[in-house]
Amino acid sequence: MAGHSKWATTKHKKAANDAKRGKEFAKLIKNIEVAARTGGGDPSANPTLDDMIRKAKKASVPNDNIERARKRGSGEEAGGSDWETIVYEGYAPGGVAVIVECLTDNRNRAASDVRSAFNKQNGNMADSGSVSYMFERKGVVVVPKGGESELTEDDLLMAVLDAGAEEVNDLGENFEVVSAFTDLMAVRTALKDAEIEYDSADQDYRAGTEVALDADGAKKFLRLVDALEDSDDVQNVYSNADISDEVLAELDA
């Protein structure tokens, strides 16, 4: 999963871009509202809501915004939207398989935005199932390494192995713990029991085979991702792109 790890790091850097912060806040707020509606408004009894709030706070979303979203979702406050999750599939230039996850209150708008992004960036939409069969749904927990008492990979493995963790990857400043999606909550609980702090616990789609991209291919792929993420309805973009450290350095230069 080396390619994914590098892309995960790239996504993290992109999210820190001030120009995208407003959209990132909106997406995190929607996740809180949906989690509260689905599992109740008490974070201590709703692990998904707890994780969404934790993620929003990590991204510096104001506490008032977080609390209002939680109340809208739980019904304590009026004004919540009827969000639904829709998944689209397609290909970026160069044959990169792409899964686009939307959370929207307007199915037609979401479909139009996604289709437009693919068309404008020389990609193409695909029928449902024609791309997703290449991917496996996983649970991914991001764990910071810490300061002076830096967490080691062995410490982390010992804490999560019995909970169903499949692998631990080094992302530089963080580790990621990968498991079957059905084991995500067990891994999360194991980390809490071991008093190991984590930044986020989310689903991900991991491809069995990746497509290595050169600088030109990576530019085209990243342009498509940017175009997709410009839509307020797009929550996540998953792919089987493998962008090496060397190519990332070339793009940064």
mmCIF file of C-alpha atoms in Angstrom:
data_model
loop_
_atom_site.group_PDB
_atom_site.id
_atom_site.type_symbol
_atom_site.label_atom_id
_atom_site.label_comp_id
_atom_site.label_asym_id
_atom_site.label_seq_id
_atom_site.Cartn_x
_atom_site.Cartn_y
_atom_site.Cartn_z
ATOM 1 C CA MET A 1 0.000 0.000 0.000
ATOM 2 C CA ALA A 2 3.010 2.294 -0.405
ATOM 3 C CA GLY A 3 1.355 4.256 -3.185
ATOM 4 C CA HIS A 4 -1.747 4.792 -1.114
ATOM 5 C CA SER A 5 0.315 5.935 1.864
ATOM 6 C CA LYS A 6 1.979 8.636 -0.228
ATOM 7 C CA TRP A 7 -1.374 9.702 -1.653
ATOM 8 C CA ALA A 8 -2.839 9.795 1.867
ATOM 9 C CA THR A 9 -0.053 12.161 2.876
ATOM 10 C CA THR A 10 -0.738 14.292 -0.192
ATOM 11 C CA LYS A 11 -4.451 14.443 0.665
ATOM 12 C CA HIS A 12 -3.572 15.557 4.182
ATOM 13 C CA LYS A 13 -1.471 18.412 2.815
ATOM 14 C CA LYS A 14 -4.230 19.399 0.383
ATOM 15 C CA ALA A 15 -6.774 19.582 3.209
ATOM 16 C CA ALA A 16 -4.568 22.106 5.016
ATOM 17 C CA ASN A 17 -4.772 24.515 2.075
ATOM 18 C CA ASP A 18 -6.628 27.653 3.214
ATOM 19 C CA ALA A 19 -8.496 27.900 -0.078
ATOM 20 C CA LYS A 20 -10.105 24.515 0.591
ATOM 21 C CA ARG A 21 -10.696 24.958 4.302
ATOM 22 C CA GLY A 22 -14.263 26.250 3.948
ATOM 23 C CA LYS A 23 -15.300 23.260 1.847
ATOM 24 C CA GLU A 24 -13.509 20.893 4.222
ATOM 25 C CA PHE A 25 -15.415 22.390 7.171
ATOM 26 C CA ALA A 26 -18.724 21.936 5.341
ATOM 27 C CA LYS A 27 -17.965 18.274 4.647
ATOM 28 C CA LEU A 28 -16.997 17.591 8.257
ATOM 29 C CA ILE A 29 -20.152 19.328 9.509
ATOM 30 C CA LYS A 30 -22.314 17.152 7.230
ATOM 31 C CA ASN A 31 -20.628 14.017 8.608
ATOM 32 C CA ILE A 32 -21.445 15.064 12.169
ATOM 33 C CA GLU A 33 -25.080 15.738 11.295
ATOM 34 C CA VAL A 34 -25.472 12.364 9.555
ATOM 35 C CA ALA A 35 -23.707 10.465 12.374
ATOM 36 C CA ALA A 36 -25.986 12.087 14.988
ATOM 37 C CA ARG A 37 -29.095 11.283 12.952
ATOM 38 C CA THR A 38 -28.047 7.671 12.413
ATOM 39 C CA GLY A 39 -26.770 6.745 15.868
ATOM 40 C CA GLY A 40 -28.064 9.433 18.249
ATOM 41 C CA GLY A 41 -26.635 12.702 19.496
ATOM 42 C CA ASP A 42 -24.621 11.403 22.466
ATOM 43 C CA PRO A 43 -20.956 10.961 21.404
ATOM 44 C CA SER A 44 -20.251 8.653 24.357
ATOM 45 C CA ALA A 45 -22.881 6.220 23.055
ATOM 46 C CA ASN A 46 -22.243 6.816 19.335
ATOM 47 C CA PRO A 47 -18.633 5.940 18.344
ATOM 48 C CA THR A 48 -19.085 7.218 14.785
ATOM 49 C CA LEU A 49 -20.282 10.606 16.023
ATOM 50 C CA ASP A 50 -17.414 10.716 18.504
ATOM 51 C CA ASP A 51 -14.946 10.098 15.667
ATOM 52 C CA MET A 52 -16.552 12.719 13.403
ATOM 53 C CA ILE A 53 -16.394 15.332 16.182
ATOM 54 C CA ARG A 54 -12.786 14.420 16.915
ATOM 55 C CA LYS A 55 -11.902 14.792 13.227
ATOM 56 C CA ALA A 56 -13.663 18.163 12.982
ATOM 57 C CA LYS A 57 -11.881 19.498 16.054
ATOM 58 C CA LYS A 58 -8.554 18.322 14.636
ATOM 59 C CA ALA A 59 -9.336 20.377 11.515
ATOM 60 C CA SER A 60 -10.097 23.432 13.718
ATOM 61 C CA VAL A 61 -13.836 23.538 12.975
ATOM 62 C CA PRO A 62 -15.339 25.953 15.554
ATOM 63 C CA ASN A 63 -17.013 24.226 18.503
ATOM 64 C CA ASP A 64 -20.265 26.164 17.944
ATOM 65 C CA ASN A 65 -20.537 24.774 14.402
ATOM 66 C CA ILE A 66 -19.864 21.254 15.657
ATOM 67 C CA GLU A 67 -22.492 21.528 18.383
ATOM 68 C CA ARG A 68 -25.148 22.953 16.045
ATOM 69 C CA ALA A 69 -24.558 20.114 13.567
ATOM 70 C CA ARG A 70 -24.850 17.544 16.349
ATOM 71 C CA LYS A 71 -28.138 19.085 17.509
ATOM 72 C CA ARG A 72 -29.565 19.286 13.970
ATOM 73 C CA GLY A 73 -28.740 15.645 13.374
ATOM 74 C CA SER A 74 -30.192 14.435 16.670
ATOM 75 C CA GLY A 75 -33.352 16.530 16.255
ATOM 76 C CA GLU A 76 -32.618 18.774 19.243
ATOM 77 C CA GLU A 77 -32.582 21.702 16.813
ATOM 78 C CA ALA A 78 -34.529 22.257 13.576
ATOM 79 C CA GLY A 79 -32.962 22.703 10.153
ATOM 80 C CA GLY A 80 -31.289 19.386 9.356
ATOM 81 C CA SER A 81 -31.115 18.250 5.730
ATOM 82 C CA ASP A 82 -32.108 14.887 4.309
ATOM 83 C CA TRP A 83 -28.616 13.684 3.357
ATOM 84 C CA GLU A 84 -28.052 10.512 1.344
ATOM 85 C CA THR A 85 -24.833 8.763 0.346
ATOM 86 C CA ILE A 86 -24.309 8.050 -3.361
ATOM 87 C CA VAL A 87 -21.246 6.383 -4.869
ATOM 88 C CA TYR A 88 -20.094 6.998 -8.452
ATOM 89 C CA GLU A 89 -17.379 5.160 -10.372
ATOM 90 C CA GLY A 90 -15.120 6.170 -13.223
ATOM 91 C CA TYR A 91 -11.654 6.387 -14.728
ATOM 92 C CA ALA A 92 -9.136 9.210 -14.656
ATOM 93 C CA PRO A 93 -6.771 9.742 -17.618
ATOM 94 C CA GLY A 94 -4.194 6.957 -17.766
ATOM 95 C CA GLY A 95 -6.643 4.253 -16.662
ATOM 96 C CA VAL A 96 -6.704 5.137 -12.948
ATOM 97 C CA ALA A 97 -9.833 3.690 -11.315
ATOM 98 C CA VAL A 98 -11.767 6.209 -9.216
ATOM 99 C CA ILE A 99 -14.562 5.875 -6.659
ATOM 100 C CA VAL A 100 -16.386 9.092 -5.732
ATOM 101 C CA GLU A 101 -18.428 9.154 -2.534
ATOM 102 C CA CYS A 102 -21.057 11.899 -2.286
ATOM 103 C CA LEU A 103 -23.189 13.012 0.629
ATOM 104 C CA THR A 104 -25.984 15.120 -0.821
ATOM 105 C CA ASP A 105 -29.502 16.420 -0.428
ATOM 106 C CA ASN A 106 -29.863 16.739 -4.215
ATOM 107 C CA ARG A 107 -29.109 13.591 -6.203
ATOM 108 C CA ASN A 108 -29.404 15.312 -9.602
ATOM 109 C CA ARG A 109 -26.957 18.063 -8.658
ATOM 110 C CA ALA A 110 -24.411 15.569 -7.329
ATOM 111 C CA ALA A 111 -24.579 13.438 -10.487
ATOM 112 C CA SER A 112 -24.251 16.499 -12.704
ATOM 113 C CA ASP A 113 -21.221 17.824 -10.780
ATOM 114 C CA VAL A 114 -19.405 14.488 -10.850
ATOM 115 C CA ARG A 115 -20.109 13.899 -14.536
ATOM 116 C CA SER A 116 -18.970 17.412 -15.419
ATOM 117 C CA ALA A 117 -15.691 16.977 -13.517
ATOM 118 C CA PHE A 118 -14.907 13.703 -15.302
ATOM 119 C CA ASN A 119 -15.770 15.149 -18.714
ATOM 120 C CA LYS A 120 -13.770 18.362 -18.287
ATOM 121 C CA GLN A 121 -10.666 16.516 -17.081
ATOM 122 C CA ASN A 122 -10.720 13.866 -19.849
ATOM 123 C CA GLY A 123 -11.886 11.072 -17.583
ATOM 124 C CA ASN A 124 -15.016 8.995 -17.945
ATOM 125 C CA MET A 125 -17.838 7.807 -15.758
ATOM 126 C CA ALA A 126 -18.359 4.053 -15.498
ATOM 127 C CA ASP A 127 -21.322 1.824 -14.727
ATOM 128 C CA SER A 128 -21.878 0.820 -11.112
ATOM 129 C CA GLY A 129 -19.693 -2.183 -10.248
ATOM 130 C CA SER A 130 -17.287 -1.782 -13.152
ATOM 131 C CA VAL A 131 -14.639 -0.140 -10.937
ATOM 132 C CA SER A 132 -15.588 -1.045 -7.363
ATOM 133 C CA TYR A 133 -14.787 -4.751 -7.867
ATOM 134 C CA MET A 134 -11.080 -3.775 -7.866
ATOM 135 C CA PHE A 135 -11.367 -2.299 -4.371
ATOM 136 C CA GLU A 136 -11.881 -3.655 -0.896
ATOM 137 C CA ARG A 137 -13.613 -1.638 1.816
ATOM 138 C CA LYS A 138 -11.278 -1.133 4.760
ATOM 139 C CA GLY A 139 -11.173 0.582 8.116
ATOM 140 C CA VAL A 140 -8.289 3.019 8.585
ATOM 141 C CA VAL A 141 -7.225 4.651 11.847
ATOM 142 C CA VAL A 142 -4.611 7.426 11.725
ATOM 143 C CA VAL A 143 -2.381 7.530 14.814
ATOM 144 C CA PRO A 144 0.114 10.368 15.469
ATOM 145 C CA LYS A 145 3.582 9.225 16.474
ATOM 146 C CA GLY A 146 3.750 11.696 19.346
ATOM 147 C CA GLY A 147 6.503 13.896 20.717
ATOM 148 C CA GLU A 148 9.463 12.880 22.872
ATOM 149 C CA SER A 149 7.858 9.598 23.923
ATOM 150 C CA GLU A 150 7.376 8.647 20.294
ATOM 151 C CA LEU A 151 5.103 5.697 19.662
ATOM 152 C CA THR A 152 6.844 2.775 17.950
ATOM 153 C CA GLU A 153 5.388 0.529 15.282
ATOM 154 C CA ASP A 154 5.821 -2.470 17.625
ATOM 155 C CA ASP A 155 3.852 -0.700 20.398
ATOM 156 C CA LEU A 156 1.037 -0.033 17.969
ATOM 157 C CA LEU A 157 1.017 -3.560 16.548
ATOM 158 C CA MET A 158 0.845 -5.072 20.027
ATOM 159 C CA ALA A 159 -2.176 -2.901 20.850
ATOM 160 C CA VAL A 160 -4.232 -3.610 17.732
ATOM 161 C CA LEU A 161 -3.267 -7.071 16.458
ATOM 162 C CA ASP A 162 -5.858 -8.998 18.447
ATOM 163 C CA ALA A 163 -8.555 -6.486 17.427
ATOM 164 C CA GLY A 164 -8.262 -7.474 13.761
ATOM 165 C CA ALA A 165 -5.647 -5.041 12.435
ATOM 166 C CA GLU A 166 -4.157 -6.275 9.164
ATOM 167 C CA GLU A 167 -1.226 -3.890 8.777
ATOM 168 C CA VAL A 168 0.413 -0.767 10.141
ATOM 169 C CA ASN A 169 1.899 1.715 7.645
ATOM 170 C CA ASP A 170 4.366 4.505 8.383
ATOM 171 C CA LEU A 171 3.161 7.816 6.888
ATOM 172 C CA GLY A 172 5.982 9.945 8.278
ATOM 173 C CA GLU A 173 4.433 11.946 11.124
ATOM 174 C CA ASN A 174 1.646 9.378 11.572
ATOM 175 C CA PHE A 175 0.945 5.671 11.430
ATOM 176 C CA GLU A 176 -2.159 4.248 9.795
ATOM 177 C CA VAL A 177 -3.756 1.053 11.054
ATOM 178 C CA VAL A 178 -5.602 -0.865 8.332
ATOM 179 C CA SER A 179 -8.280 -3.452 9.105
ATOM 180 C CA ALA A 180 -11.387 -4.982 7.587
ATOM 181 C CA PHE A 181 -14.131 -2.357 7.760
ATOM 182 C CA THR A 182 -16.093 -4.605 10.131
ATOM 183 C CA ASP A 183 -13.155 -4.516 12.596
ATOM 184 C CA LEU A 184 -12.799 -0.717 12.605
ATOM 185 C CA MET A 185 -14.661 -0.203 15.885
ATOM 186 C CA ALA A 186 -12.725 -3.028 17.564
ATOM 187 C CA VAL A 187 -9.407 -1.436 16.530
ATOM 188 C CA ARG A 188 -10.627 1.939 17.755
ATOM 189 C CA THR A 189 -11.602 0.410 21.121
ATOM 190 C CA ALA A 190 -8.245 -1.390 21.429
ATOM 191 C CA LEU A 191 -6.407 1.904 20.947
ATOM 192 C CA LYS A 192 -8.542 3.586 23.603
ATOM 193 C CA ASP A 193 -7.931 0.696 26.005
ATOM 194 C CA ALA A 194 -4.184 1.028 25.392
ATOM 195 C CA GLU A 195 -4.474 4.813 25.949
ATOM 196 C CA ILE A 196 -3.101 5.504 22.469
ATOM 197 C CA GLU A 197 -4.464 8.714 20.922
ATOM 198 C CA TYR A 198 -5.675 8.627 17.326
ATOM 199 C CA ASP A 199 -6.613 11.414 14.928
ATOM 200 C CA SER A 200 -9.316 9.742 12.843
ATOM 201 C CA ALA A 201 -11.099 6.448 12.256
ATOM 202 C CA ASP A 202 -12.688 6.175 8.813
ATOM 203 C CA GLN A 203 -13.629 3.828 6.031
ATOM 204 C CA ASP A 204 -11.424 3.644 2.956
ATOM 205 C CA TYR A 205 -11.369 1.746 -0.326
ATOM 206 C CA ARG A 206 -8.074 -0.006 -1.091
ATOM 207 C CA ALA A 207 -7.267 -1.396 -4.528
ATOM 208 C CA GLY A 208 -5.618 -4.775 -5.068
ATOM 209 C CA THR A 209 -3.629 -3.423 -8.021
ATOM 210 C CA GLU A 210 -2.299 0.125 -8.323
ATOM 211 C CA VAL A 211 -1.445 2.217 -11.388
ATOM 212 C CA ALA A 212 1.948 3.939 -11.185
ATOM 213 C CA LEU A 213 1.829 7.518 -12.494
ATOM 214 C CA ASP A 214 4.607 9.669 -13.898
ATOM 215 C CA ALA A 215 4.579 13.436 -13.320
ATOM 216 C CA ASP A 216 2.324 14.150 -16.307
ATOM 217 C CA GLY A 217 -0.145 11.421 -15.341
ATOM 218 C CA ALA A 218 -0.127 12.562 -11.714
ATOM 219 C CA LYS A 219 -0.894 16.157 -12.766
ATOM 220 C CA LYS A 220 -3.896 15.015 -14.809
ATOM 221 C CA PHE A 221 -5.122 12.780 -12.017
ATOM 222 C CA LEU A 222 -4.767 15.497 -9.372
ATOM 223 C CA ARG A 223 -6.610 17.971 -11.593
ATOM 224 C CA LEU A 224 -9.532 15.540 -11.740
ATOM 225 C CA VAL A 225 -9.466 15.093 -7.956
ATOM 226 C CA ASP A 226 -9.481 18.884 -7.491
ATOM 227 C CA ALA A 227 -12.391 19.240 -9.920
ATOM 228 C CA LEU A 228 -14.376 16.552 -8.087
ATOM 229 C CA GLU A 229 -13.626 18.019 -4.668
ATOM 230 C CA ASP A 230 -14.839 21.433 -5.856
ATOM 231 C CA SER A 231 -18.341 20.016 -5.570
ATOM 232 C CA ASP A 232 -19.889 20.519 -2.133
ATOM 233 C CA ASP A 233 -21.555 17.123 -2.526
ATOM 234 C CA VAL A 234 -18.310 15.142 -2.908
ATOM 235 C CA GLN A 235 -17.066 13.797 0.412
ATOM 236 C CA ASN A 236 -14.275 11.423 -0.590
ATOM 237 C CA VAL A 237 -12.336 10.398 -3.688
ATOM 238 C CA TYR A 238 -10.656 6.987 -3.685
ATOM 239 C CA SER A 239 -8.382 5.625 -6.400
ATOM 240 C CA ASN A 240 -5.745 3.064 -7.300
ATOM 241 C CA ALA A 241 -3.216 5.766 -8.239
ATOM 242 C CA ASP A 242 0.362 5.156 -7.105
ATOM 243 C CA ILE A 243 2.252 8.467 -6.913
ATOM 244 C CA SER A 244 5.857 7.882 -5.839
ATOM 245 C CA ASP A 245 7.910 10.150 -3.595
ATOM 246 C CA GLU A 246 10.017 11.101 -6.609
ATOM 247 C CA VAL A 247 6.978 12.144 -8.645
ATOM 248 C CA LEU A 248 5.536 14.095 -5.704
ATOM 249 C CA ALA A 249 8.864 15.905 -5.330
ATOM 250 C CA GLU A 250 8.822 16.701 -9.045
ATOM 251 C CA LEU A 251 5.311 18.124 -8.772
ATOM 252 C CA ASP A 252 6.211 20.188 -5.705
ATOM 253 C CA ALA A 253 9.194 21.650 -7.583
#
